[in-house]
Short mmCIF file of C-alpha atoms and ligand atoms in Angstrom, two decimals:
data_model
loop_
_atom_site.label_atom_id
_atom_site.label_comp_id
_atom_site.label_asym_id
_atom_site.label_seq_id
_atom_site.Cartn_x
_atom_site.Cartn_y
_atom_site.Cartn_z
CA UNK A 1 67.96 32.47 63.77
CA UNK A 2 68.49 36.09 65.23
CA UNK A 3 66.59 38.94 64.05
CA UNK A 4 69.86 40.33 62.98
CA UNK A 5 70.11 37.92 60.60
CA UNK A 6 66.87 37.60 59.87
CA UNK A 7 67.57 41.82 58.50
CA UNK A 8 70.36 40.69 56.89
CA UNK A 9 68.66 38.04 54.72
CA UNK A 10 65.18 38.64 53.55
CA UNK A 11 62.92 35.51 54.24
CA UNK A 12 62.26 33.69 51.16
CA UNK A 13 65.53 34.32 49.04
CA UNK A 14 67.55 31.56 47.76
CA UNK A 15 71.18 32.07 49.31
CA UNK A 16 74.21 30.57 48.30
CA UNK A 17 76.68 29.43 51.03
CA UNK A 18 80.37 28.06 51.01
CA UNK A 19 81.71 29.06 53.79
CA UNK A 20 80.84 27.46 57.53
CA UNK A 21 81.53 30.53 59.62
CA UNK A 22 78.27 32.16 58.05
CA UNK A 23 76.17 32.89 60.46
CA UNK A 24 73.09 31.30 59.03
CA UNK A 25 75.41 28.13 58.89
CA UNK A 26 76.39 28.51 62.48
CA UNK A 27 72.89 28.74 63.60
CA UNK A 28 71.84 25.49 61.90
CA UNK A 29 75.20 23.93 63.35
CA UNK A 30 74.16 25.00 66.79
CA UNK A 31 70.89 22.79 66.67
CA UNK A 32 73.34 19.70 67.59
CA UNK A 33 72.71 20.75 70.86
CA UNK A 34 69.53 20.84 73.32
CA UNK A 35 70.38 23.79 74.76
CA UNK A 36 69.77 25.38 71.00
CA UNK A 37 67.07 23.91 70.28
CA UNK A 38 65.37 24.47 72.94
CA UNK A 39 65.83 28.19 73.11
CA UNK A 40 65.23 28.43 68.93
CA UNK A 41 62.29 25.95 69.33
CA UNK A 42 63.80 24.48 66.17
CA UNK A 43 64.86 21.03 64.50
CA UNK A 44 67.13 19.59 61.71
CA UNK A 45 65.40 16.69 59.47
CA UNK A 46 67.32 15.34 56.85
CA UNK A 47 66.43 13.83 53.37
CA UNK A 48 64.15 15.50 50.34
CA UNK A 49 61.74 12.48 50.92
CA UNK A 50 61.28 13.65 54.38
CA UNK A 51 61.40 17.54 54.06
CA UNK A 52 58.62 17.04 51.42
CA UNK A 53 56.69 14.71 53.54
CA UNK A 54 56.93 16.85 56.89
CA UNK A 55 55.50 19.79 54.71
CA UNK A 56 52.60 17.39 53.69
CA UNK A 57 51.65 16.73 57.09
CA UNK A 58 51.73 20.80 57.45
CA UNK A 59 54.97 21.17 59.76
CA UNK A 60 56.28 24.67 59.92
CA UNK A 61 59.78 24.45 57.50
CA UNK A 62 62.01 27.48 58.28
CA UNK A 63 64.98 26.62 56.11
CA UNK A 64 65.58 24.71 53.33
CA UNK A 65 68.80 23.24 52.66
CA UNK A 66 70.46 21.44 49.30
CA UNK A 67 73.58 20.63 48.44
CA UNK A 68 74.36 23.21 44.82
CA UNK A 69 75.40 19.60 43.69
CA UNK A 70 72.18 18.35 43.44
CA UNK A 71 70.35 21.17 42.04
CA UNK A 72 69.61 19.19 38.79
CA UNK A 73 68.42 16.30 40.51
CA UNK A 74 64.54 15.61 40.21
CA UNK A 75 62.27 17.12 42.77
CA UNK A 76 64.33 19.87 44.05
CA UNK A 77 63.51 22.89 42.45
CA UNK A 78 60.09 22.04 42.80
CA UNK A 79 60.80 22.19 46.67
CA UNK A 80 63.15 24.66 46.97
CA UNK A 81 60.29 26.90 45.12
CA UNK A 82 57.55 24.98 47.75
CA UNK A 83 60.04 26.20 50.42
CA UNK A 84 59.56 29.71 49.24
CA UNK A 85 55.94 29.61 48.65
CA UNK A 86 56.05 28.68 52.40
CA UNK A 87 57.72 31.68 53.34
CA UNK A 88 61.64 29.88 54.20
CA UNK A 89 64.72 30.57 53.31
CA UNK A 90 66.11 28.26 51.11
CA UNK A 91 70.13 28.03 51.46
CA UNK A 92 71.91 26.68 48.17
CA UNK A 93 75.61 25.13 50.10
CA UNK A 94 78.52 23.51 49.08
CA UNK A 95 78.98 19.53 50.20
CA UNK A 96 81.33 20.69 52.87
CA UNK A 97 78.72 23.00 54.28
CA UNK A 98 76.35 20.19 54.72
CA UNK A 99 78.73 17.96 55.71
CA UNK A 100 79.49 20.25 58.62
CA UNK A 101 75.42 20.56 59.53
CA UNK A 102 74.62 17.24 59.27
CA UNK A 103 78.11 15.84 60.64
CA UNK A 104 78.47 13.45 58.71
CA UNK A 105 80.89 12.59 55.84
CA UNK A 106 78.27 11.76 53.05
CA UNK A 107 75.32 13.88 53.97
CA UNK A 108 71.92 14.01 52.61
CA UNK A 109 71.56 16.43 49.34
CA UNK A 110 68.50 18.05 51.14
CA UNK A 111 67.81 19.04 54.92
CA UNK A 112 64.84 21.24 56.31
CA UNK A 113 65.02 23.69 59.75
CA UNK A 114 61.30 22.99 61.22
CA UNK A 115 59.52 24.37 64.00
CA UNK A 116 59.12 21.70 66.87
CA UNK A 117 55.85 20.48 67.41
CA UNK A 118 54.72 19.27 71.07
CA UNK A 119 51.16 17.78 71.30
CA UNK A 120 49.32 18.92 74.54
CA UNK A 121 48.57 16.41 76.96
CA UNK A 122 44.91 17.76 77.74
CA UNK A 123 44.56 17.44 73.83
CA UNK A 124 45.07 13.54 74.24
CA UNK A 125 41.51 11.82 74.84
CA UNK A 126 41.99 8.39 74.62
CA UNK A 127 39.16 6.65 72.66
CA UNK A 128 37.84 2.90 71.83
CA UNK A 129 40.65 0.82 69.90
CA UNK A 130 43.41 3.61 70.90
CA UNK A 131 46.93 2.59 72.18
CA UNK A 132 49.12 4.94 73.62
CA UNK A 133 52.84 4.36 74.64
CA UNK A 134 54.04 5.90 78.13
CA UNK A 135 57.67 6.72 78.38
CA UNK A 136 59.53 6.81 81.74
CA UNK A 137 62.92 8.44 81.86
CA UNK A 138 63.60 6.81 78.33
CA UNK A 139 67.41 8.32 77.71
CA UNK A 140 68.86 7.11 75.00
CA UNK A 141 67.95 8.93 71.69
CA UNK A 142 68.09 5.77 69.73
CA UNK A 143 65.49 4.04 71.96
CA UNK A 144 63.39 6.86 71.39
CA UNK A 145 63.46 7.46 68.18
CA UNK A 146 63.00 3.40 67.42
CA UNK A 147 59.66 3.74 69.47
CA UNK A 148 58.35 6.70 67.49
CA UNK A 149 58.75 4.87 64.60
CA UNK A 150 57.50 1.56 65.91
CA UNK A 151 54.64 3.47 67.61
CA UNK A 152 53.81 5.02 64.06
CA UNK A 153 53.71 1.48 62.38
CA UNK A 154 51.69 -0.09 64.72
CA UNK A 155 48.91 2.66 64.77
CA UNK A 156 49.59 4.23 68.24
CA UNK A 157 47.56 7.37 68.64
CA UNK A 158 50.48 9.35 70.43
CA UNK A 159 53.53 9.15 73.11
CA UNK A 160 53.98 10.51 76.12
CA UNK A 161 57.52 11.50 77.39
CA UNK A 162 57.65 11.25 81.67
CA UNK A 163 59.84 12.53 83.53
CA UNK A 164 63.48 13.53 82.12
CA UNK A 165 63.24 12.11 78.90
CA UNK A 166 65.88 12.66 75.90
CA UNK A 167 64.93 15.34 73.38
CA UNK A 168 62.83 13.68 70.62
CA UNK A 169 64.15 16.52 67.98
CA UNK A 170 67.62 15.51 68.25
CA UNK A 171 69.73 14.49 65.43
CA UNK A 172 70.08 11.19 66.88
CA UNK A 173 66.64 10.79 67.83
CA UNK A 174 65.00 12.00 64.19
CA UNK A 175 67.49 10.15 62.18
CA UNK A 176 65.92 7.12 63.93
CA UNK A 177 62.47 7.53 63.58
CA UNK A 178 62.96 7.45 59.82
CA UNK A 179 60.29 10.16 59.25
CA UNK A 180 57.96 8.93 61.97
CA UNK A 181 59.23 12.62 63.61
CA UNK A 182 56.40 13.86 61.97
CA UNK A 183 53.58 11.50 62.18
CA UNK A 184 53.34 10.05 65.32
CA UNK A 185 52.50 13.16 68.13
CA UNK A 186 54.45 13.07 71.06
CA UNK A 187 53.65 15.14 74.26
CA UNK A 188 55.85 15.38 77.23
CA UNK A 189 54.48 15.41 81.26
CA UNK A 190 55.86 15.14 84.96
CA UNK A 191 54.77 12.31 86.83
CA UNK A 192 52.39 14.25 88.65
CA UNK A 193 50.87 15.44 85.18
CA UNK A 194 51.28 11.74 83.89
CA UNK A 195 49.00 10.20 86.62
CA UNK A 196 46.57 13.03 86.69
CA UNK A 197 45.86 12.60 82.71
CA UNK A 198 45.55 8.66 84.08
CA UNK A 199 43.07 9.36 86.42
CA UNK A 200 40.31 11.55 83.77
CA UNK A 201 41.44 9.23 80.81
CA UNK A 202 38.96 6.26 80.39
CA UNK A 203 41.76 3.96 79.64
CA UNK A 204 43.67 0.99 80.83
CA UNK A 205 47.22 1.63 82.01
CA UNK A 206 49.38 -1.59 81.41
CA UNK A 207 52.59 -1.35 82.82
CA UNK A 208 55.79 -3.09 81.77
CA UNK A 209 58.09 -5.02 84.29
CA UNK A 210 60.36 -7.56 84.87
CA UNK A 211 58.42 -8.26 88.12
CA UNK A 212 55.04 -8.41 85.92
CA UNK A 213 52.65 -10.80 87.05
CA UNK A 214 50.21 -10.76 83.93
CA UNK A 215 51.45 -12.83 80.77
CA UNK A 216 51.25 -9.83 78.06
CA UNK A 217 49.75 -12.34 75.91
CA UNK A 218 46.49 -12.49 78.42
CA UNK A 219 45.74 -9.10 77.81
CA UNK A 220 42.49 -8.12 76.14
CA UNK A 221 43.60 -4.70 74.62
CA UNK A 222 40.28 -4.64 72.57
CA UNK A 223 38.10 -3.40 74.98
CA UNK A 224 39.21 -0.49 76.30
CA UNK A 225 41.80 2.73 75.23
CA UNK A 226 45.08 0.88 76.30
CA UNK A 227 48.33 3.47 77.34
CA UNK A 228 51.11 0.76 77.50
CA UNK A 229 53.56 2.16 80.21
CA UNK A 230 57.72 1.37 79.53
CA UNK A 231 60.39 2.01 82.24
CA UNK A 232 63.63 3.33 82.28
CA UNK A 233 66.43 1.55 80.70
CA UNK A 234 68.53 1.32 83.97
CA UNK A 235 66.00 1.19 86.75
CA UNK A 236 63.36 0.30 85.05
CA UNK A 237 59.58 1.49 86.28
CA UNK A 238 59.65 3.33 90.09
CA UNK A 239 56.89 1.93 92.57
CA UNK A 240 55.06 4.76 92.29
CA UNK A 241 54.32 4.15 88.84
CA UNK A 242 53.72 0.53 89.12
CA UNK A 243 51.78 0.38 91.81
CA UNK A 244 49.11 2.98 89.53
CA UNK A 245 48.91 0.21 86.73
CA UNK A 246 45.77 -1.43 86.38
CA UNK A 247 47.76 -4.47 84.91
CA UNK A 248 51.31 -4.92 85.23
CA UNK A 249 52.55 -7.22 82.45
CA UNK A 250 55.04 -9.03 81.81
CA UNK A 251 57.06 -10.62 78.21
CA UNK A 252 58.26 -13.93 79.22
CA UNK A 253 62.30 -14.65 78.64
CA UNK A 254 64.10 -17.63 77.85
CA UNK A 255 67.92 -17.41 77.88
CA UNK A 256 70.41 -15.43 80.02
CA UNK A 257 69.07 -12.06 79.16
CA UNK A 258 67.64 -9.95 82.21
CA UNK A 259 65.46 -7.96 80.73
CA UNK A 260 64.64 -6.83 76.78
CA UNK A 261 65.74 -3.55 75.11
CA UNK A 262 63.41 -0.87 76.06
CA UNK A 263 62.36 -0.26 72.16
CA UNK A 264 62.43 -4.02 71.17
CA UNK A 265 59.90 -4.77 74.35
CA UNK A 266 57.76 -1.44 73.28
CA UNK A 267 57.82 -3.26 70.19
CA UNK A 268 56.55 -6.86 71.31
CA UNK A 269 53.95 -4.90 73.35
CA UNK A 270 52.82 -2.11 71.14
CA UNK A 271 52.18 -5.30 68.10
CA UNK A 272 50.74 -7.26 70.66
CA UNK A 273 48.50 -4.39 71.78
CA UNK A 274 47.48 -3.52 68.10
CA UNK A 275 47.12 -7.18 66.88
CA UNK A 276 42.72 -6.15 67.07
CA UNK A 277 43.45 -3.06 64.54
CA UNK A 278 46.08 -4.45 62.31
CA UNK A 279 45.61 -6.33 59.10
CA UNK A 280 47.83 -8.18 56.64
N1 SAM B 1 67.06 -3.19 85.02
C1 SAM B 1 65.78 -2.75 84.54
C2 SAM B 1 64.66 -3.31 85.42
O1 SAM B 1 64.99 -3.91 86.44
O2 SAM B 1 63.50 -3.12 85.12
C3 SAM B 1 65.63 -3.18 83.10
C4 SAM B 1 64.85 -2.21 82.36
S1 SAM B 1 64.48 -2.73 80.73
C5 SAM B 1 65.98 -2.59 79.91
C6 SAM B 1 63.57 -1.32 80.21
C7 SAM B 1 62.10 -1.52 80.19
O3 SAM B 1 61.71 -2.40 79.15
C8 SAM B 1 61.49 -2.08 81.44
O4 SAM B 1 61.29 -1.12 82.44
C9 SAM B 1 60.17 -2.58 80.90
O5 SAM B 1 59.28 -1.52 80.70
C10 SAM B 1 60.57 -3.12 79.54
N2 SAM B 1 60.92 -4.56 79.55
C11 SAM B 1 62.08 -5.11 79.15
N3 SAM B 1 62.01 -6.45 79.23
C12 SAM B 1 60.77 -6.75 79.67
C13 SAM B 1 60.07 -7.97 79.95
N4 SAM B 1 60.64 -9.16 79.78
N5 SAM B 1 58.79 -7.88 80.38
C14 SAM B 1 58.18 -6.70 80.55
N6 SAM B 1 58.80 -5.51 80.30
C15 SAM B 1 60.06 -5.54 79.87
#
């Protein structure tokens, strides 16, 4: 939000809002795209279940959003006045205005503005019974946001984003994790920065490929920090990444497939990786 409009609305006022061409509006609108986001440093979340949860885990909420409709409904009041405890402005809107900021025809009754959160890279020590996942290039928002969440269920300590990646705070992206936005930390790296965190963490670096020549059943996970490494959905890992993996492994196919879904083979790996640490 600009500081003009940060004048023109005190911070922690409840605001009602019809119209779309407000300027607040327009502002939340414009995080649909990266470009926004990244200048704002901001993200859209939707659902009360996740706005309140986010806020639990101590996430910086800027805005509040609900729909006037469900003003009644049980729990929002209570947030709305959390939201202005926590010093953001809480908007009151019609359907149609959260329609429009949510783009979609039956929105969520409640959406939160939060600050972005990147984890450092420096910050990530890997220690004994640890898994991290290692992103390469992953592109497509839904991929991503399927391996937060997945990484979040199986007890992954963090993700790493190398290289281009997609934005993990997009719409697409957040709607997928389901929440896991805000539990699972995700830090982003070049290659260069990617292999020099390799070379001072104490931890094995299993790569994934088609060309694998490990069984990722073999594995033993257990004894060491493991950062499981995922290629690109087109190309797949380069050979200067490979060829830096203590283990390249591979999931064995039957079928006519080529190759897995990057998420779905994060997922057979990540479970796989985890199997020591989880329990029934
Ligand atoms: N054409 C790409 C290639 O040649 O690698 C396919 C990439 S695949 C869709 C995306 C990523 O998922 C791969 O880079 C690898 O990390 C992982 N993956 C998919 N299937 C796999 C398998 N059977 N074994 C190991 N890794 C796999």
């Amino acid at each position: 939000m600009t500081d003009r409009q940060n004048d023109r609305v005190r911070v922690g006022r409840v605001k009602e809002i019809t119209s779309l061409t407000n300027p607040i509006i327009k502002d939340i609108r414009a995080l649909a795209i990266k470009k926004n986001r990244d200048r704002s440093g901001l993200f859209l979340s939707e659902g009360q279940k996740l706005v309140i949860d986010a806020m639990d885990l101590g996430w910086t909420i800027r805005t509040l959003v609900y729909a006037k409709s469900a003003k009644e409904k049980a729990g929002v009041a209570s947030l709305a006045a959390r939201a202005v405890a926590a010093g953001a402005l809480v908007l009151e809107v019609s359907e149609k205005v959260l329609s429009a900021i949510t783009r979609r025809d039956n929105p969520q009754m409640v959406c939160g503005v939060f600050e972005q959160q990147f984890a450092a890279l420096a910050d990530l020590q890997p220690k004994q019974g640890e898994t991290y996942v290692a992103l390469d290039r992953v592109r497509d928002p839904g991929n991503l946001g399927t391996i937060m969440r997945t990484a979040d269920a199986a007890g992954a300590s963090a993700i790493i984003l190398v290289g281009d990646c997609t934005d993990p705070f997009s719409l697409e992206t957040t709607r997928a994790t389901m929440g896991s936005v805000f539990a699972i930390p995700v830090a982003r790296t070049s290659v260069e920065g990617f292999l020099k965190w390799c070379d001072s963490a104490e931890a094995t670096l299993v790569g994934t490929h088609l060309e694998g020549s490990v069984d990722y059943r073999t594995i033993d996970y257990a004894a060491r920090p493991v950062v499981l490494l995922m290629g690109n959905e087109q190309a797949g890992l380069p050979e200067s990444l490979a060829q830096r993996c203590d283990k390249l492994a591979r999931i064995p196919q039957a079928g006519r497939a080529d190759s897995l879904n990057l998420a779905v083979a994060t997922g057979v790996m990540l479970f796989e990786a985890r199997r020591h640490a989880l329990e029934v």
